[in-house]
């Protein structure tokens, strides 16, 4: 009898501990102060290094993570342009062709979409946009015209893995990683290019975290693969994806 009672108490203790750990893991911090978030991520997130990196690379990594968090919090085109120019990046004309065609043809959109297009068109002297930067800006405004991607992050869910790859991470590889966490996965394609794209082997930081969307529930787990560019001495966003459940709006995309 005493043995049975002790077993039940032990099981209850384990259950309570699991609930408390789960609650701690899901504690969200609003994205307000970049310096505060940087310190929280370094203190509460986990970093696993399969290959060594310098202190300079480590500091640049946290700088880039925080920069991206706040860039997509606001859905701010000017912030993205600063990020791109800082890394000597350029727009990929081939990837932007589909957007040029889309913005030129109203039939792609319903009535609400056409109203959004009309609102976006006011930002341009010529519509539809023609140059690569203008096309990308139009797609950015379309994705984030009302709200950014997230407004809070769960620091204890941030996991960073530093590893080396002989080849760049592709969509299939990214999908397989995401599916170890979820049966539903999406990978976003990059529409920008960087000087160090052809460097090999590739040094990567794989980052996973849970973030809260400003208007949607539940929070999703996001994945970012940052690649180190020796040319510029900085990281850039090479692949991104997420696992999700239920309907997903444009505002959960990452346009990069």
GROMACS .gro file of C-alpha atoms in nm:
model
  256
    1UNK     CA    1   0.000   0.000   0.000
    2UNK     CA    2   0.276   0.237   0.100
    3UNK     CA    3   0.468   0.132  -0.213
    4UNK     CA    4   0.166   0.212  -0.434
    5UNK     CA    5   0.116   0.549  -0.264
    6UNK     CA    6   0.482   0.635  -0.310
    7UNK     CA    7   0.467   0.542  -0.678
    8UNK     CA    8   0.162   0.764  -0.733
    9UNK     CA    9   0.331   1.054  -0.558
   10UNK     CA   10   0.641   1.007  -0.770
   11UNK     CA   11   0.431   1.003  -1.089
   12UNK     CA   12   0.249   1.319  -0.981
   13UNK     CA   13   0.581   1.490  -0.907
   14UNK     CA   14   0.712   1.399  -1.252
   15UNK     CA   15   0.391   1.527  -1.412
   16UNK     CA   16   0.406   1.858  -1.223
   17UNK     CA   17   0.773   1.898  -1.316
   18UNK     CA   18   0.696   1.831  -1.684
   19UNK     CA   19   0.419   2.093  -1.677
   20UNK     CA   20   0.646   2.348  -1.512
   21UNK     CA   21   0.924   2.283  -1.763
   22UNK     CA   22   0.680   2.312  -2.049
   23UNK     CA   23   0.552   2.642  -1.910
   24UNK     CA   24   0.904   2.773  -1.871
   25UNK     CA   25   0.989   2.669  -2.226
   26UNK     CA   26   0.685   2.851  -2.364
   27UNK     CA   27   0.741   3.175  -2.174
   28UNK     CA   28   0.739   3.447  -2.438
   29UNK     CA   29   0.932   3.773  -2.426
   30UNK     CA   30   0.808   4.065  -2.634
   31UNK     CA   31   1.048   4.199  -2.893
   32UNK     CA   32   1.105   4.553  -2.770
   33UNK     CA   33   1.469   4.618  -2.684
   34UNK     CA   34   1.732   4.456  -2.912
   35UNK     CA   35   2.003   4.467  -2.644
   36UNK     CA   36   1.774   4.298  -2.392
   37UNK     CA   37   1.679   4.023  -2.640
   38UNK     CA   38   2.044   3.967  -2.727
   39UNK     CA   39   2.138   3.911  -2.363
   40UNK     CA   40   1.836   3.687  -2.304
   41UNK     CA   41   1.918   3.470  -2.606
   42UNK     CA   42   2.280   3.429  -2.496
   43UNK     CA   43   2.174   3.341  -2.142
   44UNK     CA   44   1.865   3.124  -2.199
   45UNK     CA   45   1.916   2.981  -2.548
   46UNK     CA   46   2.137   2.680  -2.618
   47UNK     CA   47   2.441   2.682  -2.845
   48UNK     CA   48   2.595   2.358  -2.976
   49UNK     CA   49   2.918   2.381  -3.175
   50UNK     CA   50   3.011   2.085  -3.394
   51UNK     CA   51   3.294   2.295  -3.539
   52UNK     CA   52   3.476   2.576  -3.363
   53UNK     CA   53   3.401   2.941  -3.431
   54UNK     CA   54   3.584   3.251  -3.315
   55UNK     CA   55   3.450   3.496  -3.059
   56UNK     CA   56   3.410   3.746  -3.343
   57UNK     CA   57   3.191   3.501  -3.538
   58UNK     CA   58   2.991   3.424  -3.224
   59UNK     CA   59   2.921   3.791  -3.156
   60UNK     CA   60   2.831   3.853  -3.520
   61UNK     CA   61   2.593   3.558  -3.502
   62UNK     CA   62   2.393   3.700  -3.212
   63UNK     CA   63   2.396   4.042  -3.380
   64UNK     CA   64   2.244   3.891  -3.694
   65UNK     CA   65   1.981   3.686  -3.511
   66UNK     CA   66   1.858   3.993  -3.322
   67UNK     CA   67   1.872   4.203  -3.639
   68UNK     CA   68   1.650   3.952  -3.821
   69UNK     CA   69   1.408   3.920  -3.530
   70UNK     CA   70   1.342   4.293  -3.526
   71UNK     CA   71   1.349   4.323  -3.904
   72UNK     CA   72   1.061   4.075  -3.935
   73UNK     CA   73   0.887   4.207  -3.626
   74UNK     CA   74   0.828   4.534  -3.808
   75UNK     CA   75   0.815   4.411  -4.166
   76UNK     CA   76   1.026   4.718  -4.242
   77UNK     CA   77   1.158   4.748  -4.598
   78UNK     CA   78   1.424   5.006  -4.504
   79UNK     CA   79   1.562   4.777  -4.235
   80UNK     CA   80   1.588   4.492  -4.483
   81UNK     CA   81   1.764   4.718  -4.734
   82UNK     CA   82   2.015   4.818  -4.463
   83UNK     CA   83   2.071   4.448  -4.385
   84UNK     CA   84   2.126   4.369  -4.752
   85UNK     CA   85   2.362   4.660  -4.819
   86UNK     CA   86   2.561   4.588  -4.504
   87UNK     CA   87   2.638   4.243  -4.649
   88UNK     CA   88   2.694   4.370  -5.005
   89UNK     CA   89   2.396   4.167  -5.122
   90UNK     CA   90   2.197   4.203  -5.443
   91UNK     CA   91   1.857   4.101  -5.575
   92UNK     CA   92   1.820   3.784  -5.781
   93UNK     CA   93   1.647   3.882  -6.107
   94UNK     CA   94   1.551   3.524  -6.192
   95UNK     CA   95   1.369   3.473  -5.862
   96UNK     CA   96   1.186   3.805  -5.895
   97UNK     CA   97   1.036   3.740  -6.239
   98UNK     CA   98   0.732   3.569  -6.089
   99UNK     CA   99   0.662   3.872  -5.869
  100UNK     CA  100   0.696   4.112  -6.161
  101UNK     CA  101   0.436   3.910  -6.352
  102UNK     CA  102   0.213   3.880  -6.048
  103UNK     CA  103   0.201   4.252  -5.974
  104UNK     CA  104   0.137   4.327  -6.342
  105UNK     CA  105  -0.172   4.103  -6.355
  106UNK     CA  106  -0.462   4.188  -6.124
  107UNK     CA  107  -0.635   3.856  -6.194
  108UNK     CA  108  -0.405   3.691  -5.938
  109UNK     CA  109  -0.586   3.874  -5.658
  110UNK     CA  110  -0.932   3.883  -5.506
  111UNK     CA  111  -1.108   4.210  -5.423
  112UNK     CA  112  -0.923   4.249  -5.090
  113UNK     CA  113  -0.593   4.176  -5.264
  114UNK     CA  114  -0.660   4.437  -5.531
  115UNK     CA  115  -0.730   4.696  -5.261
  116UNK     CA  116  -0.397   4.606  -5.102
  117UNK     CA  117  -0.224   4.639  -5.439
  118UNK     CA  118  -0.377   4.983  -5.487
  119UNK     CA  119  -0.246   5.085  -5.145
  120UNK     CA  120   0.102   4.951  -5.224
  121UNK     CA  121   0.103   5.114  -5.568
  122UNK     CA  122   0.094   5.457  -5.405
  123UNK     CA  123   0.453   5.396  -5.291
  124UNK     CA  124   0.575   5.387  -5.651
  125UNK     CA  125   0.598   5.643  -5.930
  126UNK     CA  126   0.540   5.366  -6.185
  127UNK     CA  127   0.317   5.062  -6.142
  128UNK     CA  128   0.374   4.776  -6.176
  129UNK     CA  129   0.732   4.803  -6.047
  130UNK     CA  130   1.007   4.730  -6.300
  131UNK     CA  131   1.350   4.728  -6.136
  132UNK     CA  132   1.456   4.441  -5.907
  133UNK     CA  133   1.470   4.658  -5.596
  134UNK     CA  134   1.125   4.796  -5.670
  135UNK     CA  135   0.981   4.449  -5.733
  136UNK     CA  136   1.124   4.320  -5.408
  137UNK     CA  137   0.996   4.623  -5.221
  138UNK     CA  138   0.648   4.566  -5.365
  139UNK     CA  139   0.653   4.200  -5.254
  140UNK     CA  140   0.780   4.306  -4.911
  141UNK     CA  141   0.501   4.561  -4.869
  142UNK     CA  142   0.248   4.306  -4.990
  143UNK     CA  143   0.361   4.048  -4.734
  144UNK     CA  144   0.392   4.289  -4.441
  145UNK     CA  145   0.152   4.567  -4.534
  146UNK     CA  146  -0.042   4.531  -4.207
  147UNK     CA  147   0.167   4.331  -3.961
  148UNK     CA  148   0.508   4.167  -3.925
  149UNK     CA  149   0.583   3.799  -3.875
  150UNK     CA  150   0.616   3.784  -3.496
  151UNK     CA  151   0.604   4.003  -3.188
  152UNK     CA  152   0.750   3.776  -2.918
  153UNK     CA  153   0.994   3.489  -2.883
  154UNK     CA  154   1.029   3.201  -2.636
  155UNK     CA  155   1.402   3.224  -2.543
  156UNK     CA  156   1.430   2.878  -2.390
  157UNK     CA  157   1.321   2.724  -2.721
  158UNK     CA  158   1.611   2.884  -2.908
  159UNK     CA  159   1.855   2.615  -3.021
  160UNK     CA  160   2.162   2.703  -3.228
  161UNK     CA  161   2.377   2.439  -3.396
  162UNK     CA  162   2.705   2.537  -3.561
  163UNK     CA  163   2.814   2.289  -3.826
  164UNK     CA  164   3.003   2.261  -4.153
  165UNK     CA  165   2.863   2.138  -4.484
  166UNK     CA  166   3.042   2.066  -4.810
  167UNK     CA  167   2.736   2.188  -5.001
  168UNK     CA  168   2.481   2.465  -4.930
  169UNK     CA  169   2.165   2.357  -4.749
  170UNK     CA  170   1.885   2.303  -5.003
  171UNK     CA  171   1.508   2.297  -4.963
  172UNK     CA  172   1.486   1.917  -4.931
  173UNK     CA  173   1.745   1.909  -4.654
  174UNK     CA  174   1.573   2.193  -4.470
  175UNK     CA  175   1.234   2.021  -4.500
  176UNK     CA  176   1.372   1.697  -4.357
  177UNK     CA  177   1.513   1.882  -4.056
  178UNK     CA  178   1.184   2.060  -3.991
  179UNK     CA  179   0.990   1.733  -4.018
  180UNK     CA  180   1.184   1.588  -3.728
  181UNK     CA  181   0.978   1.836  -3.523
  182UNK     CA  182   0.653   1.845  -3.719
  183UNK     CA  183   0.466   1.671  -4.000
  184UNK     CA  184   0.381   2.008  -4.155
  185UNK     CA  185   0.666   2.209  -4.296
  186UNK     CA  186   0.731   2.491  -4.540
  187UNK     CA  187   1.060   2.629  -4.667
  188UNK     CA  188   1.093   2.985  -4.796
  189UNK     CA  189   1.312   3.057  -5.099
  190UNK     CA  190   1.577   3.327  -5.096
  191UNK     CA  191   1.549   3.606  -5.353
  192UNK     CA  192   1.883   3.770  -5.280
  193UNK     CA  193   2.245   3.681  -5.357
  194UNK     CA  194   2.566   3.747  -5.165
  195UNK     CA  195   2.938   3.768  -5.255
  196UNK     CA  196   3.034   3.454  -5.062
  197UNK     CA  197   2.772   3.222  -5.215
  198UNK     CA  198   3.030   2.997  -5.383
  199UNK     CA  199   3.255   2.957  -5.080
  200UNK     CA  200   3.306   2.595  -4.975
  201UNK     CA  201   3.288   2.427  -4.737
  202UNK     CA  202   2.994   2.617  -4.585
  203UNK     CA  203   2.985   2.718  -4.220
  204UNK     CA  204   2.627   2.720  -4.094
  205UNK     CA  205   2.434   2.823  -3.786
  206UNK     CA  206   2.104   2.634  -3.772
  207UNK     CA  207   1.862   2.820  -3.546
  208UNK     CA  208   1.524   2.694  -3.429
  209UNK     CA  209   1.285   2.882  -3.201
  210UNK     CA  210   0.921   2.935  -3.120
  211UNK     CA  211   0.773   3.276  -3.193
  212UNK     CA  212   0.433   3.430  -3.135
  213UNK     CA  213   0.252   3.585  -3.428
  214UNK     CA  214   0.086   3.923  -3.357
  215UNK     CA  215  -0.260   3.809  -3.468
  216UNK     CA  216  -0.254   3.432  -3.503
  217UNK     CA  217  -0.254   3.134  -3.270
  218UNK     CA  218  -0.079   2.902  -3.196
  219UNK     CA  219   0.288   3.004  -3.206
  220UNK     CA  220   0.497   2.816  -3.461
  221UNK     CA  221   0.852   2.689  -3.460
  222UNK     CA  222   1.074   2.874  -3.705
  223UNK     CA  223   1.404   2.762  -3.856
  224UNK     CA  224   1.680   2.984  -3.991
  225UNK     CA  225   2.000   2.866  -4.154
  226UNK     CA  226   2.262   3.143  -4.145
  227UNK     CA  227   2.572   3.095  -4.357
  228UNK     CA  228   2.906   3.258  -4.273
  229UNK     CA  229   3.041   3.480  -4.550
  230UNK     CA  230   3.418   3.513  -4.519
  231UNK     CA  231   3.418   3.791  -4.780
  232UNK     CA  232   3.223   4.025  -4.554
  233UNK     CA  233   3.296   3.870  -4.217
  234UNK     CA  234   2.928   3.828  -4.137
  235UNK     CA  235   2.634   3.586  -4.146
  236UNK     CA  236   2.349   3.602  -4.393
  237UNK     CA  237   2.012   3.428  -4.405
  238UNK     CA  238   2.054   3.142  -4.654
  239UNK     CA  239   1.745   2.924  -4.590
  240UNK     CA  240   1.436   2.971  -4.375
  241UNK     CA  241   1.134   2.758  -4.291
  242UNK     CA  242   0.871   2.679  -4.032
  243UNK     CA  243   0.642   2.410  -3.904
  244UNK     CA  244   0.281   2.508  -3.866
  245UNK     CA  245  -0.070   2.386  -3.801
  246UNK     CA  246  -0.393   2.518  -3.944
  247UNK     CA  247  -0.427   2.803  -4.191
  248UNK     CA  248  -0.126   3.017  -4.266
  249UNK     CA  249  -0.145   3.375  -4.394
  250UNK     CA  250   0.107   3.567  -4.603
  251UNK     CA  251   0.225   3.742  -4.289
  252UNK     CA  252   0.393   3.424  -4.165
  253UNK     CA  253   0.621   3.420  -4.472
  254UNK     CA  254   0.981   3.535  -4.466
  255UNK     CA  255   1.062   3.744  -4.772
  256UNK     CA  256   1.442   3.750  -4.805
   0.00000   0.00000   0.00000
